[in-house]
Coordinates of C-alpha atoms and ligand atoms in Angstrom, one line a residue:
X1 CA -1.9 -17.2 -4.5
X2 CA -5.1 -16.2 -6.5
X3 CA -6.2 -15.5 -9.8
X4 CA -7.4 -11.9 -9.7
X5 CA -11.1 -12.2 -11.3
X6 CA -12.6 -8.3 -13.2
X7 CA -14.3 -7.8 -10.0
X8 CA -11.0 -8.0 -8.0
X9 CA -8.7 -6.4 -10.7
X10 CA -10.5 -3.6 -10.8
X11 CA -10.2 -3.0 -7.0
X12 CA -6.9 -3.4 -6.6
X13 CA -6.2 -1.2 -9.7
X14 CA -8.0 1.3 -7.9
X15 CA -6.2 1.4 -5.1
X16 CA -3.1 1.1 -7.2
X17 CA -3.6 4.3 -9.0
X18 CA -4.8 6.0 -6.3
X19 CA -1.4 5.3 -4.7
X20 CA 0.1 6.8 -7.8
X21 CA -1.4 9.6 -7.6
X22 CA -0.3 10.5 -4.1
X23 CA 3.5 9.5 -5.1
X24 CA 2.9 12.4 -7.5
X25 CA 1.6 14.8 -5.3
X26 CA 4.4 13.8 -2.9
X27 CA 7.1 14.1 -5.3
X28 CA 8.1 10.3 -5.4
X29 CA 9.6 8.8 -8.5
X30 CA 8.7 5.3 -9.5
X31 CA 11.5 2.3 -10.0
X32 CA 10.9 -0.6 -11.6
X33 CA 12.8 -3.8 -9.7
X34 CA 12.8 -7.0 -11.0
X35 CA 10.6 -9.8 -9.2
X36 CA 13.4 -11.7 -8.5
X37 CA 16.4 -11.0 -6.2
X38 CA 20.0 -12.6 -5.4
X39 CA 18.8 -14.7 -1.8
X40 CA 21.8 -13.3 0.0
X41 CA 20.6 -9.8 -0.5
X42 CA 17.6 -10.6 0.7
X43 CA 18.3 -12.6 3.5
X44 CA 20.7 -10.2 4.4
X45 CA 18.4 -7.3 4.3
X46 CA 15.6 -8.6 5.6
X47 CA 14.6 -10.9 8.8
X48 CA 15.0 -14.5 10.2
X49 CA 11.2 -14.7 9.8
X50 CA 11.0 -13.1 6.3
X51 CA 14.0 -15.5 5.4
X52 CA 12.3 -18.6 6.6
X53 CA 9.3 -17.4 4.2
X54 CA 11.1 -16.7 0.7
X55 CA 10.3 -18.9 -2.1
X56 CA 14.0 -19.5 -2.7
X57 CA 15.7 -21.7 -6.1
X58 CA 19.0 -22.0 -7.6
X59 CA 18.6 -20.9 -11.3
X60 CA 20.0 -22.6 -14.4
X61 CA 23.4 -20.8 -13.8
X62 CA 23.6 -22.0 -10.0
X63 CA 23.0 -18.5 -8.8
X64 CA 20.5 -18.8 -5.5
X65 CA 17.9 -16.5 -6.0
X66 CA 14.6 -15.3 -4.2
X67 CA 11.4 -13.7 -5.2
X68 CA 11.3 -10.6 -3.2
X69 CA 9.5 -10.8 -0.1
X70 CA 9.1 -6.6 -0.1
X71 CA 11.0 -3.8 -1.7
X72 CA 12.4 -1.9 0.7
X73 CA 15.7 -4.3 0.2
X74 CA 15.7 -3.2 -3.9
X75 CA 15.3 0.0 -3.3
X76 CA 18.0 0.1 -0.9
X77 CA 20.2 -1.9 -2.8
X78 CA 19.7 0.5 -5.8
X79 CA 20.2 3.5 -3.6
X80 CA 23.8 2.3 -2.4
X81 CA 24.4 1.3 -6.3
X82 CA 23.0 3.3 -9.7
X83 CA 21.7 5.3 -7.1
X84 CA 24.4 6.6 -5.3
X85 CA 25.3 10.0 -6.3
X86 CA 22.0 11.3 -7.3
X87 CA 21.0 14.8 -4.8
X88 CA 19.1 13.7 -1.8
X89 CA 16.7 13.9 -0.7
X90 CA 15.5 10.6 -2.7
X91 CA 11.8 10.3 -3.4
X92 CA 11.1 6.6 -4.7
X93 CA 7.4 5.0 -5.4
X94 CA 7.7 1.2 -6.7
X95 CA 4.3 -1.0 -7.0
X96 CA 4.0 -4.6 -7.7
X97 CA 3.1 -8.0 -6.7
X98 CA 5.4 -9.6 -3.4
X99 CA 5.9 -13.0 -2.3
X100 CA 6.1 -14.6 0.9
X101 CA 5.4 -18.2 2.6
X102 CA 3.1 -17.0 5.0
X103 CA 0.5 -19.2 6.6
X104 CA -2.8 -18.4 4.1
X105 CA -5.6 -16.8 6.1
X106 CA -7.9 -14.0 6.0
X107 CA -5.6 -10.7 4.6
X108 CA -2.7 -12.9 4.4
X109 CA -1.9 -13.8 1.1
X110 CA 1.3 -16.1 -0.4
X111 CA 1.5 -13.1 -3.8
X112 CA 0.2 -9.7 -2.4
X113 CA 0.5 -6.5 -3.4
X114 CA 2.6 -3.2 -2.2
X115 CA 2.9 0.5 -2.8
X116 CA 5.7 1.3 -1.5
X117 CA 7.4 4.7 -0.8
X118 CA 10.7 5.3 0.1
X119 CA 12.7 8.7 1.6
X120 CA 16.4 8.6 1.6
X121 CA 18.6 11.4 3.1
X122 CA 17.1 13.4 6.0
X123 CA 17.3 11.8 9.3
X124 CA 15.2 14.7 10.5
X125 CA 11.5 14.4 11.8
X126 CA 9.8 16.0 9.0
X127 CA 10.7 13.3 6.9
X128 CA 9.1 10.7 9.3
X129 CA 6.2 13.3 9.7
X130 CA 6.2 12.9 6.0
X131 CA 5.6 9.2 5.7
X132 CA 2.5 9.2 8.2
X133 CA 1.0 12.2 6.5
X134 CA 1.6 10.6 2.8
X135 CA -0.3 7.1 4.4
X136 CA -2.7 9.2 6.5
X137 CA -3.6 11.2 2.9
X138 CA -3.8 8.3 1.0
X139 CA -6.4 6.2 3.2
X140 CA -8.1 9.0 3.2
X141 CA -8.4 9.8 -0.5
X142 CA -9.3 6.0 -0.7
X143 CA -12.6 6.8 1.5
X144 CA -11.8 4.8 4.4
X145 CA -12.6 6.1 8.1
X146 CA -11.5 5.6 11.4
X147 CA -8.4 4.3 10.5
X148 CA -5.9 4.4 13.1
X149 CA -1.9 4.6 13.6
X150 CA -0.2 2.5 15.8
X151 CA 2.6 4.1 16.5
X152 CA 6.3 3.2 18.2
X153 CA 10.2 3.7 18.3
X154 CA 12.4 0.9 18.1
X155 CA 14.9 2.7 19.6
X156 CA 13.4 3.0 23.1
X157 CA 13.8 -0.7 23.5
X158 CA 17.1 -1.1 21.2
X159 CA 18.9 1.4 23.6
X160 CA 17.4 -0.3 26.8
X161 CA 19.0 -3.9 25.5
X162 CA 21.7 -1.9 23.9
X163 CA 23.2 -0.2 27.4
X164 CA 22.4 -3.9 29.1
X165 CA 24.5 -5.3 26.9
X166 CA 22.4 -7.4 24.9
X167 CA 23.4 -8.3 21.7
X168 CA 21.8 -7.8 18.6
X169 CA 20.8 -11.6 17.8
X170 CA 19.0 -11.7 20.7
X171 CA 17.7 -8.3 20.8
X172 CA 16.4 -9.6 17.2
X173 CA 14.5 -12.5 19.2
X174 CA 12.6 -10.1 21.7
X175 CA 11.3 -7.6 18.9
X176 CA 9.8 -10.7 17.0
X177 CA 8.1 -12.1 20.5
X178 CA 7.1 -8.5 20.6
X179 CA 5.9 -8.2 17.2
X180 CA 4.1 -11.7 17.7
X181 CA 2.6 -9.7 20.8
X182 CA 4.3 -12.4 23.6
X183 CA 5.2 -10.2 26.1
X184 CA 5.8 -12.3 28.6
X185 CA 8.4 -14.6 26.6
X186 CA 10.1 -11.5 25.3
X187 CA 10.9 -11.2 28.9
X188 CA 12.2 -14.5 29.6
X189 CA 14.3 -14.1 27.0
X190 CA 15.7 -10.8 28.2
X191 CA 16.2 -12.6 31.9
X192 CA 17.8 -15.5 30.3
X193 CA 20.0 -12.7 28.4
X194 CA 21.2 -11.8 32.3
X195 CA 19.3 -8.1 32.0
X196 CA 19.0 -6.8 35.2
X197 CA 16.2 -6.5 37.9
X198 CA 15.6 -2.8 36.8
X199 CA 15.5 -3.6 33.0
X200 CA 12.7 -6.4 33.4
X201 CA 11.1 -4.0 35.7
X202 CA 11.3 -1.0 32.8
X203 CA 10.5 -3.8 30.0
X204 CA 7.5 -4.7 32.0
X205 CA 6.3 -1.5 32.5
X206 CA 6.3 0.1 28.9
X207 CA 4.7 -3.5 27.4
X208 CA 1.6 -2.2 29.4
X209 CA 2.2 1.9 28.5
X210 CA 0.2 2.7 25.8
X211 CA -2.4 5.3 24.6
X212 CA -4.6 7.2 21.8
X213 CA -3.5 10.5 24.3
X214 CA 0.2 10.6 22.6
X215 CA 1.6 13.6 24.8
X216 CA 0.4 11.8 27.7
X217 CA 1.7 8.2 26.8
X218 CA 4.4 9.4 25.5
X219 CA 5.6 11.6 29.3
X220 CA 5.1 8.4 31.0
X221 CA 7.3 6.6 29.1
X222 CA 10.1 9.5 29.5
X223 CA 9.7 8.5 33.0
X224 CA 9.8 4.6 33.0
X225 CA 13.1 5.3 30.7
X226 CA 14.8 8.2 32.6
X227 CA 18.0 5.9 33.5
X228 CA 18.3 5.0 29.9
X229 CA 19.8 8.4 28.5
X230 CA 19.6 7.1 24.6
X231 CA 16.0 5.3 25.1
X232 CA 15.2 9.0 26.4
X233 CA 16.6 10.7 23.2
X234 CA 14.7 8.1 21.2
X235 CA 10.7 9.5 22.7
X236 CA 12.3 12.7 22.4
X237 CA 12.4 12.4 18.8
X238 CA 8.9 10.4 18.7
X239 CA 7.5 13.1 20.4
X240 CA 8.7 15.9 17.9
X241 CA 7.6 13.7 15.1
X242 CA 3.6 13.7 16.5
X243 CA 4.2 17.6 17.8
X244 CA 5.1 18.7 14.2
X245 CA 2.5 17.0 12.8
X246 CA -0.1 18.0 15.6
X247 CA 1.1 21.2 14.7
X248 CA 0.8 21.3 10.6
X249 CA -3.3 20.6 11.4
X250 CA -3.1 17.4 9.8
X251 CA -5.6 15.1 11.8
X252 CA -4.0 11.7 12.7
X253 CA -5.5 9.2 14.8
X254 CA -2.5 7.7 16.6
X255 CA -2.3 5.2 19.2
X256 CA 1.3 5.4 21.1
X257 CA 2.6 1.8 21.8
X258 CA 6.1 1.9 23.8
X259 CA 6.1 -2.0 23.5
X260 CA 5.7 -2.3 19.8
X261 CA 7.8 -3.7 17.5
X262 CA 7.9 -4.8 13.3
X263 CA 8.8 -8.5 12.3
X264 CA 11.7 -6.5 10.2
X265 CA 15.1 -6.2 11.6
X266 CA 16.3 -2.9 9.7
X267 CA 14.0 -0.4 11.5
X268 CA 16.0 1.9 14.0
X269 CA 13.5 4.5 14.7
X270 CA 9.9 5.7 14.3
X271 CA 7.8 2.5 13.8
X272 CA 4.6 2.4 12.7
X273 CA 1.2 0.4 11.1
X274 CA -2.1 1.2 10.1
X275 CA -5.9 -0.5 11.0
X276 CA -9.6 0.6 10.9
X277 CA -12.1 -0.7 13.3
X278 CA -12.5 -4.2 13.4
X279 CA -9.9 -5.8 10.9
X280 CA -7.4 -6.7 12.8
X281 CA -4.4 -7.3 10.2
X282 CA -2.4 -4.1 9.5
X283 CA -3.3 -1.6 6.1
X284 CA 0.3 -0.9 6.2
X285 CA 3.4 -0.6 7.7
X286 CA 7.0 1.3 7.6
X287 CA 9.4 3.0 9.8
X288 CA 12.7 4.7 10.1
X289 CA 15.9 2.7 8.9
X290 CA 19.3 4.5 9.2
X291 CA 21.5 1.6 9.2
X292 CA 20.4 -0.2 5.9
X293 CA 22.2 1.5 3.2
X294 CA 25.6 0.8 4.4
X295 CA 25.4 -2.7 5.0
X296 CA 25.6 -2.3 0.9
X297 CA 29.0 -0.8 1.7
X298 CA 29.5 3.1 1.5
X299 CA 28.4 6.0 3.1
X300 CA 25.4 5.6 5.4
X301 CA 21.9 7.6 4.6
X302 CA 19.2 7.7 6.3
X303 CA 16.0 6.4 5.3
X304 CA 12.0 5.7 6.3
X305 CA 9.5 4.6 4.5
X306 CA 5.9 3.2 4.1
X307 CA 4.8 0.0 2.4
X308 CA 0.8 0.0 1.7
X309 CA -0.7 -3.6 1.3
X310 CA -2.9 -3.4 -1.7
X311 CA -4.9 -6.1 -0.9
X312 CA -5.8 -5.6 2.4
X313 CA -7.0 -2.1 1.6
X314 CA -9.5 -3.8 -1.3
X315 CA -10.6 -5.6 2.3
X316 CA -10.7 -2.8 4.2
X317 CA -12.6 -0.3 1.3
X318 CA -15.1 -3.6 1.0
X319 CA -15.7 -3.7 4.8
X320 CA -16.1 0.0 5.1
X321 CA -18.8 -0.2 2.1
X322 CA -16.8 2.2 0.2
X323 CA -17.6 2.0 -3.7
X324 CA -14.6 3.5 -5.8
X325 CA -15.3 7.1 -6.9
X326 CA -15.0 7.1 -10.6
X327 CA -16.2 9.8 -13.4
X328 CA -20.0 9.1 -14.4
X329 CA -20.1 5.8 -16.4
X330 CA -19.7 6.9 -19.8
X331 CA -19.2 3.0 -21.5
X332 CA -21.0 2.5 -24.8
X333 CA -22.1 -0.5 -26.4
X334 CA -22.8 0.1 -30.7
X335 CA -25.0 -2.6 -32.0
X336 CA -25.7 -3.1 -35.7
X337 CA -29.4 -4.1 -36.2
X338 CA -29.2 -6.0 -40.1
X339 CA -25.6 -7.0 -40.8
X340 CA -25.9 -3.9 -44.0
X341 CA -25.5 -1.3 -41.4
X342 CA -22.2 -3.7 -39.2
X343 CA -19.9 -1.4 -41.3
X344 CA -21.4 2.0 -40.3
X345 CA -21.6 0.0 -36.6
X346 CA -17.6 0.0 -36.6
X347 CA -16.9 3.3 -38.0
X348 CA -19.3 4.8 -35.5
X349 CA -17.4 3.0 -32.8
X350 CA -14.3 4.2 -33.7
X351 CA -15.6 7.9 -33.7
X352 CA -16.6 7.7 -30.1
X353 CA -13.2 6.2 -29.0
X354 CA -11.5 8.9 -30.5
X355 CA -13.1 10.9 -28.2
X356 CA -12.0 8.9 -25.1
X357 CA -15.4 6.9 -24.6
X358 CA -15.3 2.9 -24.0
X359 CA -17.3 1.3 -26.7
X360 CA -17.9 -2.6 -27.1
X361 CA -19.6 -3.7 -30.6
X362 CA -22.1 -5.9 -30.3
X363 CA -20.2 -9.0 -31.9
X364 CA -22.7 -12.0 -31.1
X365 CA -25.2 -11.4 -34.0
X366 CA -28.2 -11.1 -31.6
X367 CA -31.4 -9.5 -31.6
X368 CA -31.7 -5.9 -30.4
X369 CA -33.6 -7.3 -27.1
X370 CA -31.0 -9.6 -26.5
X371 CA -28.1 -7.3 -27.1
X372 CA -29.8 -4.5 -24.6
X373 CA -30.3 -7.3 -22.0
X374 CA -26.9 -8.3 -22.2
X375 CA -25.8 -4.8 -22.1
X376 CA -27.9 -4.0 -19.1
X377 CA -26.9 -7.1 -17.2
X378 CA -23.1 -5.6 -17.2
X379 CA -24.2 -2.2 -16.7
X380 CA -23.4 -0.7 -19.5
X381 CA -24.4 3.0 -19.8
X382 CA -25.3 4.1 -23.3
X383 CA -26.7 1.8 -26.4
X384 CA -26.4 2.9 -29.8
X385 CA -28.6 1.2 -32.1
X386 CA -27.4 1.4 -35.7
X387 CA -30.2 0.9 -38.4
X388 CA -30.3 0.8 -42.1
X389 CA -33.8 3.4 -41.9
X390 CA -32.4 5.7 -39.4
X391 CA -29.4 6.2 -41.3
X392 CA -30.8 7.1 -44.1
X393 CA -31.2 10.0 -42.7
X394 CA -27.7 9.9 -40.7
X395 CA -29.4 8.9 -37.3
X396 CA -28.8 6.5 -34.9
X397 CA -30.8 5.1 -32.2
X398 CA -29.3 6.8 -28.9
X399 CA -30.7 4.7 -25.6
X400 CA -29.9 5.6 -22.0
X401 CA -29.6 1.9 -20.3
X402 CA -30.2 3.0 -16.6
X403 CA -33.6 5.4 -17.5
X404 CA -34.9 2.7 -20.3
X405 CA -35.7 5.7 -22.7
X406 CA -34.4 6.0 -26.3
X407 CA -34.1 9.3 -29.0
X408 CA -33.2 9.3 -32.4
X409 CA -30.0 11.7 -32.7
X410 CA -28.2 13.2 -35.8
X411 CA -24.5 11.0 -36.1
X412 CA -22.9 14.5 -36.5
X413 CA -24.6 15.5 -32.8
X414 CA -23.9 11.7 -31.2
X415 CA -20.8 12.0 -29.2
X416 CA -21.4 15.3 -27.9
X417 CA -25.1 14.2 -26.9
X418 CA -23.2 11.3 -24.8
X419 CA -20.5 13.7 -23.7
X420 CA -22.8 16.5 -22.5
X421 CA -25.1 13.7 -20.5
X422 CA -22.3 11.9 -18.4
X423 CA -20.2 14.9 -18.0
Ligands
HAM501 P1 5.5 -5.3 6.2 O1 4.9 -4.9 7.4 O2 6.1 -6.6 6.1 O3 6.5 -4.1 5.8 O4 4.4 -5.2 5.0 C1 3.7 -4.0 4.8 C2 2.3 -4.3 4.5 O5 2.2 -5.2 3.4 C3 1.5 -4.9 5.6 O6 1.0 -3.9 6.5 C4 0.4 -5.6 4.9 O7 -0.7 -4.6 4.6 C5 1.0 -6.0 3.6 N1 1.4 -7.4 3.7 C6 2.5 -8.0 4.2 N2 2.4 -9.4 4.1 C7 1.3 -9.7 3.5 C8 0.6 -10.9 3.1 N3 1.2 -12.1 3.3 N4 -0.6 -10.8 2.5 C9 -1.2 -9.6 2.3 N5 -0.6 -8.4 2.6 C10 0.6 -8.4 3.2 C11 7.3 -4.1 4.7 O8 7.2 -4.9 3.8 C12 8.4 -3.0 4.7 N6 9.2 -3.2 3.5 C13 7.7 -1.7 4.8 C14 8.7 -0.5 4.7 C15 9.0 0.2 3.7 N7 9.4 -0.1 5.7 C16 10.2 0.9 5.3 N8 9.9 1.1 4.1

């Protein structure tokens, strides 16, 4: 876990708002979950390797409880709750901190951050179409490039274990070899599991099948399935997901995996993460979950959804170079030159504010040159130098930081001077 210097804050708030705004413009309404969760709903929700991971205690009124690893488990468990007779389809943003007992290393953090958005109600492929455009928009509107989906379907291996009889515990165990990218024990485990000759053969086959030509990846793996009528129905419905959103214009780099699989056990369809070029740890990650909601009891409703990791963005934007885009720098410092004229320092400060500028005072009691080096070192843009002869005749010192030249400007004229210059 890490303390979260200005530097740092101010990145991942970035990306935070950012990810606001594109729940807005998506039409996603943000929940607020508590950080801490009842363990069995989590464990329950979740996976073996996300259970093993949960910082887990029994409160002072015995209950076992978990600090949530993720928030698609809340959400769901909200949606089969309070939830439950809204209208769907369900649009739902939640943002916060996560926790998870992962091994530290680069991009892998022990508290990280999520935006998360969740779709409830259509188990049609516009709504998955929706998820990888709403991630595909946002990394772009972040300034990254080349980023890249790697896409999948859990169902063309669920049905393939499914119709060899394989049951879910173990089908469990070969999507997290697969997810740990061990191909070749994923297969002993399926041999062990009695599969037969034909099923390795197909399991073999679409580890290796993969692509950035989707269409092309995506008819060779209608081919390697072709006994398996459901795994068939499952890259049918990939493949209308990528067509419709070939289709709509939107540009998506995609790169089909038939192999791949997520360390979570809910997902039942359209699987997906994102990268750039050369960080090798995932931007995000979501999929299609149909079966979640009712193991809360009730009527099943379908689901997908997109989690993006904060922090691994605020990697990924400093990798890429990318500097925030933020209005022109319109902070303020006010500094007083002879204690007389502090007063006027204040009130003055207050004016600006109230028309949305940041303004410090100079509080320390320094000299001008001190108080405009300090100023400059932080990068502040505007000094206003406050002195009894100046305001005698209602002026002020107005000094642009970045361009080291000053003017004398009537008070009444001040904030629109400012306003007019970093507009
Ligand atoms: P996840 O793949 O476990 O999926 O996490 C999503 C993203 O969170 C990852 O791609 C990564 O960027 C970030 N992340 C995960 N663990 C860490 C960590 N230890 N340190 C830093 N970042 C991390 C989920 O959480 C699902 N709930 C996503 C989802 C939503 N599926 C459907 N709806």
């Amino acid at each position: 876990m890490r303390d979260l210097l200005p530097v740092d804050a101010k990145r991942m708030r970035y990306v935070e708002q950012v990810s606001r705004e594109v729940s807005k413009l998506y039409g996603y309404d943000e929940i607020i979950t508590p950080v801490l969760e009842s363990y069995d709903l989590l464990a329950a929700k979740t996976s073996n390797e996300i259970r093993e991971r949960m910082y887990t205690f029994n409160d002072l009124g015995d209950r076992k409880v978990a600090l949530r690893p993720e928030f698609t488990a809340s959400v769901a468990r909200l949606v089969a709750t309070k939830l439950r007779n809204e209208p769907k389809p369900m649009r739902l943003f939640s943002v916060g901190s996560l926790y998870r007992y992962d091994e530290p290393q680069y991009g892998r953090f022990r508290e990280f951050w999520q935006a998360n958005y969740e779709l409830f109600g259509s188990a049609r492929p516009e709504a998955d179409a929706e998820i990888l455009i709403l991630t595909n928009n946002l990394l772009k509107k972040l300034g990254l490039q080349n980023f890249c989906f790697k896409i999948g379907h859990t169902g063309i291996l669920r049905e393939i274990l499914t119709q060899e009889g394989m049951d879910d515990e173990k089908q469990n165990s070969v999507r997290q070899l697969l997810d740990k990218k061990s191909w070749a024990d994923a297969l002993t485990v399926a041999s062990e599991a009695n599969v037969s000759q034909e099923c390795l053969a197909t399991l073999e086959s679409l580890f290796e099948t993969s692509g950035e030509d989707a269409f092309k990846v995506l008819e060779s793996v209608k081919e390697t399935v072709q006994d398996y009528e459901s795994a068939l129905a499952a890259v049918e419905n990939l493949w209308k997901i990528l067509e419709l959103i070939k289709d709509s214009g939107e540009q998506l780099e995609v790169l089909v995996e038939a192999g791949f699989a997520r360390g979570l056990e809910y997902y039942t369809g359209m699987i997906f993460e994102a990268y750039i070029p050369g960080l090798d740890i995932a931007l995000g990650g979501g999929g299609r979950y149909d079966k979640l909601i009712e193991l809360f009891g009730g009527e099943p409703i379908p689901a997908v959804g997109v989690a993006q990791g904060i922090d691994r963005i605020v990697l990924a934007l400093t990798k890429q170079e990318v500097t925030p885009k933020t209005a022109k720098d319109r902070s303020v410092v006010v500094i007083s030159v002879k204690d007389e004229s502090m007063a006027k320092a204040l009130e003055l400060s207050a004016m600006l504010r109230n028309r949305g500028l940041p303004v410090e005072v100079a509080v320390m009691g320094r000299s001008i040159s001190r108080a405009l080096a300090d100023a400059d070192r932080r990068g502040v843009a505007y000094a206003v130098i406050v002195g009894p002869k100046e305001l005698e005749e209602e002026k002020v010192v107005l000094r642009e930081m970045k361009k080291s030249t000053q003017r004398t400007v009537k008070i009444s004229n001040l904030t629109e001077e400012i306003l007019a210059n970093s507009a």
